[in-house]
């Protein structure tokens, strides 16, 4: 199998970090070369943009400004990290990707849809995740899990914002069932890992040459 692009999506408190650690370990034990990266981030430029957006140090950002910053970071990330790793035959596990922009900026912030489509076409070109694992849990569960940590720019948003984001994630999964697999993140950590393991095994079985 050549390089595989695996993305992890979900709203706050669904356990992405824990799941990514499990996926990395599972794949490495199976003999695959894996890199883990994130968006926004993954490069010096991307991490700086991430800091600007999540810390709110840049002040109040419009939806359009947020989208343009995200795609500047994404273009650099694809060029510098994702494509070289895929071309080297590695598995790339990315904590959020373009689906997050569609959900957070598109649905949550009501960013211009034509702008999003144009940027997707220009920046992503033919790059699409081979598999997206959408960790999904009711908002109250996610909020409960993050209640003790300091909230970033997005986590300070109200419930209505996250309802729109979660609904858009579900819509993406419904539109692209072959790419997006929904994982019930309200389960116990052990059951979530069982679901992730099964999803990976199904994917590998389908895509082995």
PDB file of C-alpha atoms in Angstrom:
ATOM      1  CA  UNK A   1       0.000   0.000   0.000  1.00  0.00           C
ATOM      2  CA  UNK A   2       1.288   3.484  -0.850  1.00  0.00           C
ATOM      3  CA  UNK A   3       0.878   6.401   1.525  1.00  0.00           C
ATOM      4  CA  UNK A   4      -2.468   6.755   3.285  1.00  0.00           C
ATOM      5  CA  UNK A   5      -4.043  10.011   4.404  1.00  0.00           C
ATOM      6  CA  UNK A   6      -6.128   9.494   7.548  1.00  0.00           C
ATOM      7  CA  UNK A   7      -7.941  12.421   9.161  1.00  0.00           C
ATOM      8  CA  UNK A   8      -9.588  12.619  12.573  1.00  0.00           C
ATOM      9  CA  UNK A   9     -12.503  14.998  13.037  1.00  0.00           C
ATOM     10  CA  UNK A  10     -14.939  15.923  15.783  1.00  0.00           C
ATOM     11  CA  UNK A  11     -16.124  18.629  18.110  1.00  0.00           C
ATOM     12  CA  UNK A  12     -14.580  19.479  21.480  1.00  0.00           C
ATOM     13  CA  UNK A  13     -14.162  16.795  24.118  1.00  0.00           C
ATOM     14  CA  UNK A  14     -14.619  13.738  21.881  1.00  0.00           C
ATOM     15  CA  UNK A  15     -11.160  12.326  22.650  1.00  0.00           C
ATOM     16  CA  UNK A  16      -9.242  13.029  19.453  1.00  0.00           C
ATOM     17  CA  UNK A  17      -5.823  13.160  21.123  1.00  0.00           C
ATOM     18  CA  UNK A  18      -6.282   9.832  22.913  1.00  0.00           C
ATOM     19  CA  UNK A  19      -7.640   8.225  19.746  1.00  0.00           C
ATOM     20  CA  UNK A  20      -4.752   9.508  17.637  1.00  0.00           C
ATOM     21  CA  UNK A  21      -2.257   8.008  20.088  1.00  0.00           C
ATOM     22  CA  UNK A  22      -4.054   4.672  19.867  1.00  0.00           C
ATOM     23  CA  UNK A  23      -4.205   4.750  16.050  1.00  0.00           C
ATOM     24  CA  UNK A  24      -0.518   5.582  15.764  1.00  0.00           C
ATOM     25  CA  UNK A  25       0.437   2.724  18.075  1.00  0.00           C
ATOM     26  CA  UNK A  26      -1.853   0.251  16.275  1.00  0.00           C
ATOM     27  CA  UNK A  27      -0.466   1.134  12.833  1.00  0.00           C
ATOM     28  CA  UNK A  28       3.174   1.132  13.932  1.00  0.00           C
ATOM     29  CA  UNK A  29       2.721  -2.290  15.529  1.00  0.00           C
ATOM     30  CA  UNK A  30       1.258  -3.456  12.206  1.00  0.00           C
ATOM     31  CA  UNK A  31       4.495  -2.364  10.522  1.00  0.00           C
ATOM     32  CA  UNK A  32       3.464   0.926   8.948  1.00  0.00           C
ATOM     33  CA  UNK A  33       5.508   4.137   9.002  1.00  0.00           C
ATOM     34  CA  UNK A  34       3.333   6.840  10.566  1.00  0.00           C
ATOM     35  CA  UNK A  35       3.523  10.591  11.050  1.00  0.00           C
ATOM     36  CA  UNK A  36       1.044  12.558  13.160  1.00  0.00           C
ATOM     37  CA  UNK A  37       0.270  16.173  12.391  1.00  0.00           C
ATOM     38  CA  UNK A  38      -2.521  18.676  12.984  1.00  0.00           C
ATOM     39  CA  UNK A  39      -4.452  21.613  11.586  1.00  0.00           C
ATOM     40  CA  UNK A  40      -4.042  24.410  11.877  1.00  0.00           C
ATOM     41  CA  UNK A  41      -0.405  23.594  12.522  1.00  0.00           C
ATOM     42  CA  UNK A  42       2.081  21.014  11.354  1.00  0.00           C
ATOM     43  CA  UNK A  43       4.658  23.598  10.235  1.00  0.00           C
ATOM     44  CA  UNK A  44       6.242  26.647  11.871  1.00  0.00           C
ATOM     45  CA  UNK A  45       3.916  28.899   9.901  1.00  0.00           C
ATOM     46  CA  UNK A  46       0.896  26.736  10.697  1.00  0.00           C
ATOM     47  CA  UNK A  47       1.659  26.639  14.410  1.00  0.00           C
ATOM     48  CA  UNK A  48       2.033  30.425  14.489  1.00  0.00           C
ATOM     49  CA  UNK A  49      -1.338  30.822  12.747  1.00  0.00           C
ATOM     50  CA  UNK A  50      -2.856  28.306  15.166  1.00  0.00           C
ATOM     51  CA  UNK A  51      -1.605  30.395  18.087  1.00  0.00           C
ATOM     52  CA  UNK A  52      -3.067  33.567  16.600  1.00  0.00           C
ATOM     53  CA  UNK A  53      -6.489  32.039  16.041  1.00  0.00           C
ATOM     54  CA  UNK A  54      -6.900  29.949  19.190  1.00  0.00           C
ATOM     55  CA  UNK A  55      -5.480  32.505  21.620  1.00  0.00           C
ATOM     56  CA  UNK A  56      -7.613  35.346  20.196  1.00  0.00           C
ATOM     57  CA  UNK A  57      -4.462  37.491  20.284  1.00  0.00           C
ATOM     58  CA  UNK A  58      -5.305  38.740  16.823  1.00  0.00           C
ATOM     59  CA  UNK A  59      -8.516  40.194  18.248  1.00  0.00           C
ATOM     60  CA  UNK A  60     -11.923  39.474  16.782  1.00  0.00           C
ATOM     61  CA  UNK A  61     -11.506  37.762  13.416  1.00  0.00           C
ATOM     62  CA  UNK A  62     -14.195  37.768  10.755  1.00  0.00           C
ATOM     63  CA  UNK A  63     -15.245  34.458   9.225  1.00  0.00           C
ATOM     64  CA  UNK A  64     -13.467  35.418   5.986  1.00  0.00           C
ATOM     65  CA  UNK A  65     -10.203  36.268   7.770  1.00  0.00           C
ATOM     66  CA  UNK A  66     -10.356  33.004   9.724  1.00  0.00           C
ATOM     67  CA  UNK A  67     -10.903  30.992   6.535  1.00  0.00           C
ATOM     68  CA  UNK A  68      -8.019  32.683   4.713  1.00  0.00           C
ATOM     69  CA  UNK A  69      -5.661  32.097   7.637  1.00  0.00           C
ATOM     70  CA  UNK A  70      -6.706  28.434   7.820  1.00  0.00           C
ATOM     71  CA  UNK A  71      -6.074  27.922   4.114  1.00  0.00           C
ATOM     72  CA  UNK A  72      -2.729  29.714   4.178  1.00  0.00           C
ATOM     73  CA  UNK A  73      -1.650  27.290   6.906  1.00  0.00           C
ATOM     74  CA  UNK A  74      -3.204  24.344   5.015  1.00  0.00           C
ATOM     75  CA  UNK A  75      -1.460  25.131   1.715  1.00  0.00           C
ATOM     76  CA  UNK A  76       1.928  25.260   3.451  1.00  0.00           C
ATOM     77  CA  UNK A  77       1.143  22.125   5.457  1.00  0.00           C
ATOM     78  CA  UNK A  78       0.227  20.145   2.335  1.00  0.00           C
ATOM     79  CA  UNK A  79       3.357  21.273   0.481  1.00  0.00           C
ATOM     80  CA  UNK A  80       5.815  20.825   3.336  1.00  0.00           C
ATOM     81  CA  UNK A  81       4.491  17.859   5.321  1.00  0.00           C
ATOM     82  CA  UNK A  82       1.529  15.918   3.961  1.00  0.00           C
ATOM     83  CA  UNK A  83       2.449  15.341   0.312  1.00  0.00           C
ATOM     84  CA  UNK A  84       6.135  14.512   0.999  1.00  0.00           C
ATOM     85  CA  UNK A  85       5.081  11.936   3.615  1.00  0.00           C
ATOM     86  CA  UNK A  86       2.445  10.390   1.352  1.00  0.00           C
ATOM     87  CA  UNK A  87       4.901  10.259  -1.532  1.00  0.00           C
ATOM     88  CA  UNK A  88       7.321   8.431   0.778  1.00  0.00           C
ATOM     89  CA  UNK A  89       4.657   5.791   1.416  1.00  0.00           C
ATOM     90  CA  UNK A  90       3.827   6.813   4.981  1.00  0.00           C
ATOM     91  CA  UNK A  91       0.535   6.935   6.803  1.00  0.00           C
ATOM     92  CA  UNK A  92      -0.323  10.540   7.670  1.00  0.00           C
ATOM     93  CA  UNK A  93      -2.676  10.934  10.640  1.00  0.00           C
ATOM     94  CA  UNK A  94      -3.966  14.498  10.686  1.00  0.00           C
ATOM     95  CA  UNK A  95      -5.902  15.972  13.603  1.00  0.00           C
ATOM     96  CA  UNK A  96      -8.555  17.866  11.601  1.00  0.00           C
ATOM     97  CA  UNK A  97      -8.393  18.902   7.962  1.00  0.00           C
ATOM     98  CA  UNK A  98     -10.693  20.574   5.408  1.00  0.00           C
ATOM     99  CA  UNK A  99     -13.871  19.044   6.888  1.00  0.00           C
ATOM    100  CA  UNK A 100     -13.185  21.062  10.033  1.00  0.00           C
ATOM    101  CA  UNK A 101     -13.159  24.292   8.038  1.00  0.00           C
ATOM    102  CA  UNK A 102     -16.441  23.315   6.369  1.00  0.00           C
ATOM    103  CA  UNK A 103     -17.967  22.582   9.783  1.00  0.00           C
ATOM    104  CA  UNK A 104     -16.477  25.330  11.960  1.00  0.00           C
ATOM    105  CA  UNK A 105     -16.072  28.262   9.577  1.00  0.00           C
ATOM    106  CA  UNK A 106     -18.689  27.233   7.003  1.00  0.00           C
ATOM    107  CA  UNK A 107     -21.548  26.127   9.256  1.00  0.00           C
ATOM    108  CA  UNK A 108     -20.532  27.617  12.601  1.00  0.00           C
ATOM    109  CA  UNK A 109     -19.246  30.998  11.391  1.00  0.00           C
ATOM    110  CA  UNK A 110     -21.404  31.130   8.229  1.00  0.00           C
ATOM    111  CA  UNK A 111     -18.413  31.848   6.001  1.00  0.00           C
ATOM    112  CA  UNK A 112     -19.107  32.357   2.315  1.00  0.00           C
ATOM    113  CA  UNK A 113     -19.652  28.951   0.675  1.00  0.00           C
ATOM    114  CA  UNK A 114     -18.282  30.042  -2.696  1.00  0.00           C
ATOM    115  CA  UNK A 115     -15.081  31.192  -1.008  1.00  0.00           C
ATOM    116  CA  UNK A 116     -14.730  27.824   0.742  1.00  0.00           C
ATOM    117  CA  UNK A 117     -15.306  25.906  -2.485  1.00  0.00           C
ATOM    118  CA  UNK A 118     -12.809  28.054  -4.399  1.00  0.00           C
ATOM    119  CA  UNK A 119     -10.143  27.619  -1.737  1.00  0.00           C
ATOM    120  CA  UNK A 120     -10.754  23.876  -1.547  1.00  0.00           C
ATOM    121  CA  UNK A 121     -10.295  23.585  -5.294  1.00  0.00           C
ATOM    122  CA  UNK A 122      -7.177  25.776  -5.376  1.00  0.00           C
ATOM    123  CA  UNK A 123      -5.414  24.464  -2.270  1.00  0.00           C
ATOM    124  CA  UNK A 124      -6.445  20.804  -2.039  1.00  0.00           C
ATOM    125  CA  UNK A 125      -6.503  20.119  -5.781  1.00  0.00           C
ATOM    126  CA  UNK A 126      -6.769  16.298  -5.867  1.00  0.00           C
ATOM    127  CA  UNK A 127      -5.863  15.678  -2.237  1.00  0.00           C
ATOM    128  CA  UNK A 128      -8.684  14.010  -0.308  1.00  0.00           C
ATOM    129  CA  UNK A 129      -8.364  11.941   2.854  1.00  0.00           C
ATOM    130  CA  UNK A 130      -8.444   8.213   2.161  1.00  0.00           C
ATOM    131  CA  UNK A 131     -10.303   7.687   5.428  1.00  0.00           C
ATOM    132  CA  UNK A 132     -11.857  10.128   7.875  1.00  0.00           C
ATOM    133  CA  UNK A 133     -12.800   8.961  11.350  1.00  0.00           C
ATOM    134  CA  UNK A 134     -15.441  11.277  12.797  1.00  0.00           C
ATOM    135  CA  UNK A 135     -15.518  10.997  16.581  1.00  0.00           C
ATOM    136  CA  UNK A 136     -19.041  11.933  17.568  1.00  0.00           C
ATOM    137  CA  UNK A 137     -20.668  12.417  20.952  1.00  0.00           C
ATOM    138  CA  UNK A 138     -23.593  14.465  22.257  1.00  0.00           C
ATOM    139  CA  UNK A 139     -22.476  17.998  23.063  1.00  0.00           C
ATOM    140  CA  UNK A 140     -23.172  17.667  26.794  1.00  0.00           C
ATOM    141  CA  UNK A 141     -20.717  14.775  27.016  1.00  0.00           C
ATOM    142  CA  UNK A 142     -17.999  16.686  25.161  1.00  0.00           C
ATOM    143  CA  UNK A 143     -18.564  19.852  27.196  1.00  0.00           C
ATOM    144  CA  UNK A 144     -18.424  17.830  30.402  1.00  0.00           C
ATOM    145  CA  UNK A 145     -15.040  16.384  29.470  1.00  0.00           C
ATOM    146  CA  UNK A 146     -13.430  19.780  28.872  1.00  0.00           C
ATOM    147  CA  UNK A 147     -15.091  21.749  31.666  1.00  0.00           C
ATOM    148  CA  UNK A 148     -11.914  21.937  33.789  1.00  0.00           C
ATOM    149  CA  UNK A 149      -9.516  23.130  31.098  1.00  0.00           C
ATOM    150  CA  UNK A 150      -8.889  26.672  29.947  1.00  0.00           C
ATOM    151  CA  UNK A 151     -11.063  27.331  26.920  1.00  0.00           C
ATOM    152  CA  UNK A 152      -9.571  28.408  23.585  1.00  0.00           C
ATOM    153  CA  UNK A 153     -11.125  30.699  20.970  1.00  0.00           C
ATOM    154  CA  UNK A 154     -13.575  28.077  19.686  1.00  0.00           C
ATOM    155  CA  UNK A 155     -14.368  26.412  22.999  1.00  0.00           C
ATOM    156  CA  UNK A 156     -15.727  29.748  24.247  1.00  0.00           C
ATOM    157  CA  UNK A 157     -18.499  29.614  21.643  1.00  0.00           C
ATOM    158  CA  UNK A 158     -22.066  28.905  22.707  1.00  0.00           C
ATOM    159  CA  UNK A 159     -24.097  25.746  22.299  1.00  0.00           C
ATOM    160  CA  UNK A 160     -25.821  26.912  19.097  1.00  0.00           C
ATOM    161  CA  UNK A 161     -22.455  27.249  17.353  1.00  0.00           C
ATOM    162  CA  UNK A 162     -21.468  23.675  18.237  1.00  0.00           C
ATOM    163  CA  UNK A 163     -24.880  22.321  17.265  1.00  0.00           C
ATOM    164  CA  UNK A 164     -24.303  23.756  13.772  1.00  0.00           C
ATOM    165  CA  UNK A 165     -20.776  22.318  13.664  1.00  0.00           C
ATOM    166  CA  UNK A 166     -21.916  18.848  14.743  1.00  0.00           C
ATOM    167  CA  UNK A 167     -24.837  18.895  12.293  1.00  0.00           C
ATOM    168  CA  UNK A 168     -22.455  19.797   9.446  1.00  0.00           C
ATOM    169  CA  UNK A 169     -20.115  16.958  10.388  1.00  0.00           C
ATOM    170  CA  UNK A 170     -23.093  14.579  10.197  1.00  0.00           C
ATOM    171  CA  UNK A 171     -24.030  16.030   6.810  1.00  0.00           C
ATOM    172  CA  UNK A 172     -20.495  15.462   5.501  1.00  0.00           C
ATOM    173  CA  UNK A 173     -20.597  11.849   6.726  1.00  0.00           C
ATOM    174  CA  UNK A 174     -23.958  11.322   5.022  1.00  0.00           C
ATOM    175  CA  UNK A 175     -22.645  12.781   1.737  1.00  0.00           C
ATOM    176  CA  UNK A 176     -19.442  10.731   1.742  1.00  0.00           C
ATOM    177  CA  UNK A 177     -20.108   7.424   3.529  1.00  0.00           C
ATOM    178  CA  UNK A 178     -17.263   5.652   1.720  1.00  0.00           C
ATOM    179  CA  UNK A 179     -14.710   8.091   3.147  1.00  0.00           C
ATOM    180  CA  UNK A 180     -16.176   9.121   6.502  1.00  0.00           C
ATOM    181  CA  UNK A 181     -16.773   6.601   9.258  1.00  0.00           C
ATOM    182  CA  UNK A 182     -18.610   7.810  12.352  1.00  0.00           C
ATOM    183  CA  UNK A 183     -17.235   6.509  15.653  1.00  0.00           C
ATOM    184  CA  UNK A 184     -19.433   6.690  18.757  1.00  0.00           C
ATOM    185  CA  UNK A 185     -17.181   8.679  21.090  1.00  0.00           C
ATOM    186  CA  UNK A 186     -19.699   8.497  23.941  1.00  0.00           C
ATOM    187  CA  UNK A 187     -18.636   4.896  24.537  1.00  0.00           C
ATOM    188  CA  UNK A 188     -16.036   3.852  27.117  1.00  0.00           C
ATOM    189  CA  UNK A 189     -12.425   4.482  26.024  1.00  0.00           C
ATOM    190  CA  UNK A 190     -11.986   0.722  25.509  1.00  0.00           C
ATOM    191  CA  UNK A 191     -15.043   0.513  23.262  1.00  0.00           C
ATOM    192  CA  UNK A 192     -13.920   3.562  21.284  1.00  0.00           C
ATOM    193  CA  UNK A 193     -10.573   1.847  20.687  1.00  0.00           C
ATOM    194  CA  UNK A 194     -12.361  -1.337  19.588  1.00  0.00           C
ATOM    195  CA  UNK A 195     -14.378   0.727  17.085  1.00  0.00           C
ATOM    196  CA  UNK A 196     -11.252   2.469  15.800  1.00  0.00           C
ATOM    197  CA  UNK A 197      -9.400  -0.846  15.450  1.00  0.00           C
ATOM    198  CA  UNK A 198     -12.300  -2.361  13.505  1.00  0.00           C
ATOM    199  CA  UNK A 199     -12.551   0.655  11.216  1.00  0.00           C
ATOM    200  CA  UNK A 200      -8.829   0.491  10.409  1.00  0.00           C
ATOM    201  CA  UNK A 201      -8.928  -3.242   9.779  1.00  0.00           C
ATOM    202  CA  UNK A 202     -11.857  -2.838   7.377  1.00  0.00           C
ATOM    203  CA  UNK A 203     -10.063  -0.019   5.566  1.00  0.00           C
ATOM    204  CA  UNK A 204      -6.783  -1.952   5.250  1.00  0.00           C
ATOM    205  CA  UNK A 205      -8.610  -5.050   3.997  1.00  0.00           C
ATOM    206  CA  UNK A 206     -10.386  -2.972   1.321  1.00  0.00           C
ATOM    207  CA  UNK A 207      -7.248  -1.195   0.129  1.00  0.00           C
ATOM    208  CA  UNK A 208      -4.613  -3.887   0.153  1.00  0.00           C
ATOM    209  CA  UNK A 209      -3.301  -4.551  -3.339  1.00  0.00           C
TER     210      UNK A 209
END
